[in-house]
Amino acid sequence: MFKAWFATPLWARVLLALFLGAVVGYFWGEDAESIKIVGDIFIDFIKMLIVPLIFFSIVAGVTAIGDLGKLGSVGWRAILLFVVTGQVAVWLGLGLGTFFAPGVGLDTSGIEMGAVPEPAPFEWREMLRSMIPVSPVKVMADVNVLPLIVFSLLVGIGILLAMREEDKDGPTNGAVAALARAFDAGALIFQKITMVIMELTPFGVFALIAWVVGTLGLDAVAALGKLVALNYAGCLLIIGVMYVFILLFSHVSVVGFFRGMIDAIAVAYSTASSSATLPVTLRCTQRNLGVSQPTSSFIVSLGSTINMDGTAMYLGLATLFGAQIFGVDLSWADYGMIALLATVGSIGAAGIPGGGLVMMGAIFTAVGVPLETIAFVAGVDRIMDMMRTATNVTGDATVTVATASMLGEVDKAELASADDI
């Protein structure tokens, strides 16, 4: 029995749990709240990972660059494209959430919720000061994401500079290099822990969906269906409009690109894991799209860490969804904070299934949206995560090919041959 359970793909188990939970909740009614504790435990495990996963992932991502000098002609172009596309993606999510309002009209009066955190009044000077991690320990204890990201970036840069000095001064037992490897190991460990916790997803999904449907009725299912549809629409707009525009601007064959990337996109969609898709993405960009090995290895690896356009779009959309169902009024300053955290914070979202859920709680806290919103979206997160991951991987390849094309490092004959794949 257990063999059959674990032999079944996680996405299939989650979909089964989603269906069974909705059925149980519909017939059980409000009594389904008695099993909500299972979903609460799942959310607590997700919240547990926020600080260590962000810290180790970002430090390891910076040290993986190896040399700050590599952020030269290749690096600045790639990073600029990643940042710009990330900002466009998150504002697209905010726009879709504002215009279509998937959470408006959902009756939550029957749910006993905790206190809604009040966001602090916006003041740009205080916002700048709040980015400085005066006490890193307190920042971690309070799960204050923005200064945590700044601190993590500084630690990563400090390790790179220390490694340079270590190489210059001669052998010193490689203490700094060992520290860099320790952060790599830490990032890997917490990614593995996240994957273990993701095995709890079917149980958490079952309990949360049963509670939502039993307490709110079919209105909740309709609202979640609208959220899923908007998630897919946003991802398709990113791929079909923004990425296609970048390819055309870079004089890259759109048909050849997508035909050459079909393997990676399919793996990304089926596994919902950017990390698992990384080898396939590298193979497609090098063998099908004709990008040189050094350029593709650097940008694709960097993109798998810092490029999460699908996730950024969804974080903006999900935050608006939570604000709408709980009646939280968001100002333009809050929108700006969401855009900033969703773009920068998506760096900390591990390239594995459920990584977006980790960042979601941090952004909700920053703008005063109740963390209980995760209870609504966790049940259908896997369905949306598959499309978001396919978007992220497509974005990695788009920026890789576009940057290489700008620098003349694409084998045009190889790229043209992708039209015939």
Coordinates of C-alpha atoms in Angstrom, one line a residue:
M1 CA 0.0 0.0 0.0
F2 CA 2.8 2.4 1.0
K3 CA 4.7 1.5 -2.1
A4 CA 1.7 2.3 -4.3
W5 CA 1.3 5.6 -2.5
F6 CA 4.8 6.8 -2.9
A7 CA 5.0 5.4 -6.5
T8 CA 2.1 7.7 -7.4
P9 CA 3.4 11.1 -8.5
L10 CA 2.9 13.8 -5.9
W11 CA 0.8 15.9 -8.3
A12 CA -1.6 13.0 -8.8
R13 CA -1.9 12.5 -5.0
V14 CA -2.6 16.2 -4.5
L15 CA -5.3 16.2 -7.1
L16 CA -6.9 13.2 -5.6
A17 CA -6.8 14.8 -2.1
L18 CA -8.2 18.0 -3.6
F19 CA -11.2 16.1 -5.1
L20 CA -11.8 13.9 -2.0
G21 CA -11.5 16.9 0.3
A22 CA -14.0 18.8 -1.6
V23 CA -16.5 15.9 -1.6
V24 CA -16.0 15.2 2.2
G25 CA -16.3 18.9 3.0
Y26 CA -19.5 19.2 0.9
F27 CA -21.2 16.4 2.7
W28 CA -19.7 16.9 6.1
G29 CA -20.5 20.6 6.2
E30 CA -19.3 22.8 9.0
D31 CA -18.2 19.7 11.1
A32 CA -15.3 19.4 8.6
E33 CA -13.6 22.1 10.7
S34 CA -12.6 19.3 13.1
I35 CA -9.9 18.2 10.8
K36 CA -8.6 21.6 10.0
I37 CA -5.8 21.0 12.5
V38 CA -4.1 18.8 10.0
G39 CA -3.9 21.7 7.5
D40 CA -2.7 24.1 10.2
I41 CA 0.2 21.7 11.0
F42 CA 1.1 21.6 7.3
I43 CA 1.1 25.5 7.2
D44 CA 3.2 25.6 10.3
F45 CA 5.8 23.4 8.7
I46 CA 5.9 25.7 5.7
K47 CA 6.3 28.8 7.9
M48 CA 9.2 27.0 9.7
L49 CA 11.2 27.0 6.5
I50 CA 10.9 30.6 5.6
V51 CA 14.1 32.0 7.3
P52 CA 16.6 29.1 6.8
L53 CA 15.6 28.4 3.2
I54 CA 15.9 32.1 2.2
F55 CA 19.2 32.6 4.1
F56 CA 21.0 29.5 2.8
S57 CA 19.5 29.7 -0.8
I58 CA 20.5 33.3 -1.4
V59 CA 24.0 33.0 0.1
A60 CA 24.6 29.8 -1.8
G61 CA 23.3 31.5 -5.0
V62 CA 25.7 34.4 -4.7
T63 CA 28.7 32.3 -3.9
A64 CA 27.9 30.0 -6.8
I65 CA 28.8 32.9 -9.1
G66 CA 32.4 32.2 -8.1
D67 CA 33.8 35.5 -9.1
L68 CA 32.2 39.0 -9.0
G69 CA 34.1 39.7 -12.2
K70 CA 31.8 37.3 -14.0
L71 CA 29.0 39.8 -13.6
G72 CA 30.5 41.7 -16.5
S73 CA 29.1 41.9 -20.0
V74 CA 27.1 38.7 -19.6
G75 CA 26.0 39.1 -16.0
W76 CA 24.6 42.6 -16.1
R77 CA 22.5 42.0 -19.1
A78 CA 21.1 38.8 -17.7
I79 CA 20.4 40.3 -14.3
L80 CA 18.8 43.3 -15.9
L81 CA 16.4 41.1 -17.9
F82 CA 15.6 39.0 -14.9
V83 CA 14.8 42.1 -12.8
V84 CA 12.7 43.8 -15.5
T85 CA 10.7 40.6 -16.4
G86 CA 10.2 40.0 -12.7
Q87 CA 8.7 43.4 -12.1
V88 CA 6.5 43.2 -15.2
A89 CA 5.3 39.7 -14.0
V90 CA 4.4 40.8 -10.4
W91 CA 2.6 44.0 -11.7
L92 CA 0.7 41.7 -14.1
G93 CA -0.4 39.6 -11.2
L94 CA -1.4 42.7 -9.2
G95 CA -3.3 44.0 -12.3
L96 CA -5.2 40.7 -12.8
G97 CA -6.0 40.5 -9.1
T98 CA -7.3 44.1 -9.0
F99 CA -9.3 43.9 -12.3
F100 CA -10.9 40.4 -11.9
A101 CA -11.0 40.4 -8.0
P102 CA -11.1 36.7 -7.5
G103 CA -11.7 37.0 -3.7
V104 CA -14.4 39.6 -3.7
G105 CA -17.8 38.4 -2.5
L106 CA -16.5 35.3 -0.7
D107 CA -18.3 35.0 2.6
T108 CA -15.9 34.2 5.4
S109 CA -18.2 35.1 8.3
G110 CA -18.4 31.4 9.4
I111 CA -14.7 31.1 10.0
E112 CA -13.1 31.9 13.3
M113 CA -9.9 33.7 12.2
G114 CA -7.0 35.1 14.2
A115 CA -6.3 38.8 14.5
V116 CA -5.4 40.5 11.2
P117 CA -1.9 42.2 11.5
E118 CA -2.0 45.9 10.9
P119 CA 0.6 47.1 8.4
A120 CA 2.7 50.0 9.6
P121 CA 2.1 53.4 7.9
F122 CA 4.3 53.8 4.8
E123 CA 7.2 56.2 5.1
W124 CA 10.0 55.9 2.6
R125 CA 12.8 56.9 4.9
E126 CA 11.7 54.3 7.4
M127 CA 11.4 51.8 4.6
L128 CA 15.0 52.4 3.6
R129 CA 16.1 52.0 7.2
S130 CA 14.1 48.9 7.7
M131 CA 16.1 47.2 4.9
I132 CA 19.2 47.4 7.1
P133 CA 19.5 44.2 9.2
V134 CA 20.6 46.0 12.4
S135 CA 20.2 42.8 14.3
P136 CA 20.3 39.8 12.0
V137 CA 19.1 37.5 14.8
K138 CA 16.1 39.7 15.5
V139 CA 15.4 39.9 11.8
M140 CA 15.3 36.1 11.5
A141 CA 13.3 35.8 14.7
D142 CA 10.7 38.3 13.4
V143 CA 10.7 36.7 9.9
N144 CA 11.5 40.2 8.5
V145 CA 12.1 39.2 4.9
L146 CA 13.6 42.3 3.2
P147 CA 16.5 42.9 5.6
L148 CA 17.0 39.1 5.7
I149 CA 17.5 39.2 2.0
V150 CA 19.9 42.1 2.3
F151 CA 21.8 40.4 5.0
S152 CA 22.0 37.1 3.0
L153 CA 23.3 39.0 -0.1
L154 CA 26.0 40.7 2.0
V155 CA 27.1 37.5 3.5
G156 CA 27.4 35.9 0.0
I157 CA 29.4 38.9 -1.3
G158 CA 31.6 38.8 1.8
I159 CA 32.4 35.2 1.2
L160 CA 33.3 35.8 -2.4
L161 CA 35.6 38.7 -1.4
A162 CA 37.2 36.6 1.3
M163 CA 37.8 33.7 -1.1
R164 CA 39.6 36.2 -3.4
E165 CA 41.9 37.2 -0.5
E166 CA 42.4 33.6 0.5
D167 CA 43.6 32.8 -3.0
K168 CA 45.9 35.8 -3.1
D169 CA 47.5 35.0 0.3
G170 CA 48.2 31.4 -0.5
P171 CA 47.0 28.2 1.1
T172 CA 45.1 28.8 4.4
N173 CA 43.4 25.4 4.6
G174 CA 40.6 26.8 2.4
A175 CA 38.5 27.9 5.4
V176 CA 36.4 30.4 3.4
A177 CA 35.9 28.0 0.5
A178 CA 34.8 25.4 3.1
L179 CA 32.3 27.9 4.4
A180 CA 31.0 28.5 0.9
R181 CA 30.5 24.7 0.5
A182 CA 28.8 24.6 3.9
F183 CA 26.2 27.1 2.6
D184 CA 25.8 25.1 -0.5
A185 CA 25.2 22.1 1.7
G186 CA 22.8 24.0 3.9
A187 CA 20.8 25.2 0.9
L188 CA 20.6 21.6 -0.4
I189 CA 19.6 20.3 3.1
F190 CA 16.7 22.7 3.4
Q191 CA 15.6 22.0 -0.1
K192 CA 15.5 18.3 0.8
I193 CA 13.6 19.2 4.0
T194 CA 11.1 21.1 1.9
M195 CA 10.7 18.1 -0.4
V196 CA 10.0 15.9 2.7
I197 CA 7.4 18.4 3.9
M198 CA 5.9 18.5 0.5
E199 CA 5.0 14.8 1.0
L200 CA 2.5 16.1 3.6
T201 CA 0.8 18.2 1.0
P202 CA -2.0 15.7 0.1
F203 CA -3.0 15.5 3.8
G204 CA -2.8 19.2 4.3
V205 CA -4.7 19.8 1.0
F206 CA -7.4 17.2 2.0
A207 CA -8.0 18.9 5.4
L208 CA -7.9 22.5 4.1
I209 CA -10.2 21.9 1.2
A210 CA -12.6 19.9 3.3
W211 CA -12.6 22.8 5.8
V212 CA -13.0 25.5 3.2
V213 CA -15.8 23.7 1.2
G214 CA -17.6 22.5 4.4
T215 CA -17.5 26.0 5.9
L216 CA -18.0 28.2 2.9
G217 CA -19.7 25.8 0.4
L218 CA -19.2 25.8 -3.3
D219 CA -18.6 29.6 -3.4
A220 CA -15.1 28.8 -2.2
V221 CA -14.5 26.3 -4.9
A222 CA -15.7 28.8 -7.5
A223 CA -13.4 31.5 -6.1
L224 CA -10.4 29.1 -6.1
G225 CA -11.3 28.1 -9.7
K226 CA -11.1 31.8 -10.7
L227 CA -7.8 32.1 -9.0
V228 CA -6.4 29.0 -10.9
A229 CA -7.7 30.4 -14.2
L230 CA -6.1 33.8 -13.5
N231 CA -2.8 32.1 -12.6
Y232 CA -2.8 30.2 -15.9
A233 CA -3.8 33.3 -17.8
G234 CA -1.1 35.4 -16.3
C235 CA 1.6 32.8 -17.0
L236 CA 0.4 32.4 -20.6
L237 CA 0.6 36.2 -21.0
I238 CA 4.1 36.2 -19.7
I239 CA 5.2 33.5 -22.1
G240 CA 3.1 34.5 -25.1
V241 CA 3.7 38.3 -24.9
M242 CA 6.7 39.3 -22.8
Y243 CA 9.0 36.4 -23.7
V244 CA 8.1 36.4 -27.3
F245 CA 8.8 40.2 -27.4
I246 CA 12.2 39.6 -25.9
L247 CA 13.0 36.8 -28.5
L248 CA 11.9 39.0 -31.4
F249 CA 13.8 42.0 -30.1
S250 CA 16.9 39.7 -29.9
H251 CA 16.4 38.4 -33.4
V252 CA 15.8 34.9 -32.2
S253 CA 13.4 32.5 -34.0
V254 CA 10.3 32.1 -31.8
V255 CA 9.3 28.9 -33.4
G256 CA 12.8 27.5 -33.2
F257 CA 13.0 28.5 -29.5
F258 CA 9.8 26.8 -28.4
R259 CA 10.5 23.7 -30.4
G260 CA 13.9 23.5 -29.0
M261 CA 12.6 24.0 -25.4
I262 CA 9.7 21.6 -25.5
D263 CA 11.4 18.9 -23.5
A264 CA 12.4 21.3 -20.7
I265 CA 9.0 22.9 -20.6
A266 CA 7.3 19.5 -20.4
V267 CA 9.6 18.3 -17.6
A268 CA 9.0 21.6 -15.7
Y269 CA 5.3 21.3 -16.0
S270 CA 5.1 17.7 -14.9
T271 CA 7.6 17.9 -12.0
A272 CA 6.8 21.5 -10.9
S273 CA 10.5 21.7 -10.0
S274 CA 13.0 24.2 -11.6
S275 CA 15.8 22.3 -9.9
A276 CA 14.8 19.0 -11.4
T277 CA 14.5 20.6 -14.8
L278 CA 17.9 22.3 -14.7
P279 CA 19.9 19.6 -16.6
V280 CA 17.2 19.4 -19.3
T281 CA 17.2 23.2 -19.7
L282 CA 21.0 23.2 -20.1
R283 CA 20.8 20.4 -22.7
C284 CA 18.1 22.2 -24.6
T285 CA 19.8 25.6 -24.6
Q286 CA 23.1 24.2 -25.7
R287 CA 22.2 21.4 -28.1
N288 CA 18.9 22.7 -29.5
L289 CA 19.3 26.4 -29.3
G290 CA 23.0 26.7 -30.0
V291 CA 24.1 28.7 -26.9
S292 CA 27.7 28.3 -25.9
Q293 CA 28.4 26.1 -22.9
P294 CA 29.9 28.8 -20.6
T295 CA 27.2 31.3 -21.3
S296 CA 24.3 28.9 -20.9
S297 CA 25.7 27.3 -17.8
F298 CA 26.2 30.6 -16.1
I299 CA 22.8 32.2 -17.0
V300 CA 20.6 29.1 -16.7
S301 CA 22.1 28.3 -13.3
L302 CA 21.8 31.9 -12.2
G303 CA 18.2 32.1 -13.5
S304 CA 17.2 28.9 -11.7
T305 CA 18.0 30.8 -8.5
I306 CA 16.9 34.4 -9.1
N307 CA 14.4 34.2 -12.0
M308 CA 10.9 33.3 -10.8
D309 CA 8.6 35.3 -13.1
G310 CA 5.7 32.8 -12.7
T311 CA 6.1 32.8 -9.0
A312 CA 6.4 36.6 -8.8
M313 CA 3.2 37.0 -10.8
Y314 CA 1.4 34.5 -8.6
L315 CA 2.6 36.1 -5.4
G316 CA 1.1 39.4 -6.5
L317 CA -2.2 37.7 -7.5
A318 CA -2.4 35.6 -4.3
T319 CA -1.8 38.6 -2.1
L320 CA -4.6 40.5 -3.7
F321 CA -6.8 37.4 -3.3
G322 CA -6.1 37.2 0.4
A323 CA -6.6 41.0 0.8
Q324 CA -10.0 40.7 -0.9
I325 CA -11.4 37.7 1.0
F326 CA -10.4 39.2 4.4
G327 CA -11.3 42.8 3.6
V328 CA -7.8 44.3 3.9
D329 CA -7.4 47.6 2.1
L330 CA -4.0 47.9 0.3
S331 CA -2.5 51.2 -0.6
W332 CA -0.3 52.0 -3.6
A333 CA 2.6 51.8 -1.1
D334 CA 1.6 48.3 -0.2
Y335 CA 1.4 47.5 -4.0
G336 CA 5.0 48.7 -4.3
M337 CA 6.1 46.7 -1.3
I338 CA 4.4 43.6 -2.8
A339 CA 6.2 44.2 -6.1
L340 CA 9.5 44.6 -4.4
L341 CA 9.2 41.6 -2.1
A342 CA 7.7 39.4 -4.8
T343 CA 10.6 40.2 -7.2
V344 CA 13.5 40.1 -4.7
G345 CA 11.9 37.5 -2.5
S346 CA 11.3 35.1 -5.3
I347 CA 15.0 34.6 -5.3
G348 CA 14.5 32.8 -2.0
A349 CA 11.8 30.5 -3.4
A350 CA 13.4 27.2 -3.8
G351 CA 13.2 25.7 -7.3
I352 CA 11.1 22.7 -6.0
P353 CA 7.4 22.1 -5.6
G354 CA 5.8 24.3 -3.1
G355 CA 8.6 26.9 -3.0
G356 CA 6.1 29.7 -3.6
L357 CA 4.2 28.9 -0.5
V358 CA 7.3 29.6 1.6
M359 CA 7.6 33.2 0.2
M360 CA 3.8 33.8 0.3
G361 CA 3.7 33.9 4.1
A362 CA 6.5 36.4 4.3
I363 CA 4.8 38.8 1.8
F364 CA 1.4 38.5 3.5
T365 CA 3.0 39.5 6.8
A366 CA 4.7 42.5 5.3
V367 CA 1.4 44.1 4.0
G368 CA -1.0 42.9 6.7
V369 CA -2.7 40.0 4.8
P370 CA -3.7 37.2 7.2
L371 CA -1.5 34.1 6.9
E372 CA -4.7 32.0 6.9
T373 CA -5.0 32.9 3.2
I374 CA -2.5 30.1 2.6
A375 CA -5.3 27.7 3.8
F376 CA -7.3 28.8 0.8
V377 CA -4.6 28.5 -1.9
A378 CA -2.6 25.5 -0.6
G379 CA -5.2 23.1 -1.9
V380 CA -4.8 24.2 -5.5
D381 CA -1.2 25.3 -5.3
R382 CA 0.2 22.3 -7.0
I383 CA -2.1 22.8 -10.0
M384 CA -0.9 26.4 -10.3
D385 CA 2.7 25.6 -9.4
M386 CA 3.1 23.4 -12.5
M387 CA 2.3 26.3 -14.8
R388 CA 4.4 28.7 -12.8
T389 CA 7.4 26.4 -13.0
A390 CA 7.0 26.0 -16.8
T391 CA 6.9 29.8 -17.0
N392 CA 10.1 30.1 -14.8
V393 CA 12.0 27.6 -16.9
T394 CA 10.9 29.3 -20.1
G395 CA 12.1 32.6 -18.7
D396 CA 15.5 31.2 -17.9
A397 CA 16.0 30.0 -21.4
T398 CA 14.6 33.2 -22.9
V399 CA 17.0 35.4 -21.1
T400 CA 19.9 32.9 -21.8
V401 CA 19.2 32.9 -25.6
A402 CA 18.5 36.7 -25.7
T403 CA 21.7 37.5 -23.8
A404 CA 23.8 35.1 -25.9
S405 CA 22.3 36.5 -29.1
M406 CA 23.2 40.1 -28.1
L407 CA 26.8 39.0 -27.5
G408 CA 27.0 36.8 -30.7
E409 CA 27.4 33.6 -28.7
V410 CA 24.5 31.7 -30.4
D411 CA 25.1 29.2 -33.2
K412 CA 22.5 30.5 -35.6
A413 CA 22.6 27.3 -37.7
E414 CA 21.9 25.2 -34.6
L415 CA 19.1 27.5 -33.6
A416 CA 17.6 27.5 -37.1
S417 CA 17.7 23.7 -37.1
A418 CA 15.4 23.7 -34.0
D419 CA 12.6 24.7 -36.4
D420 CA 12.8 21.2 -37.8
I421 CA 12.8 19.4 -34.4

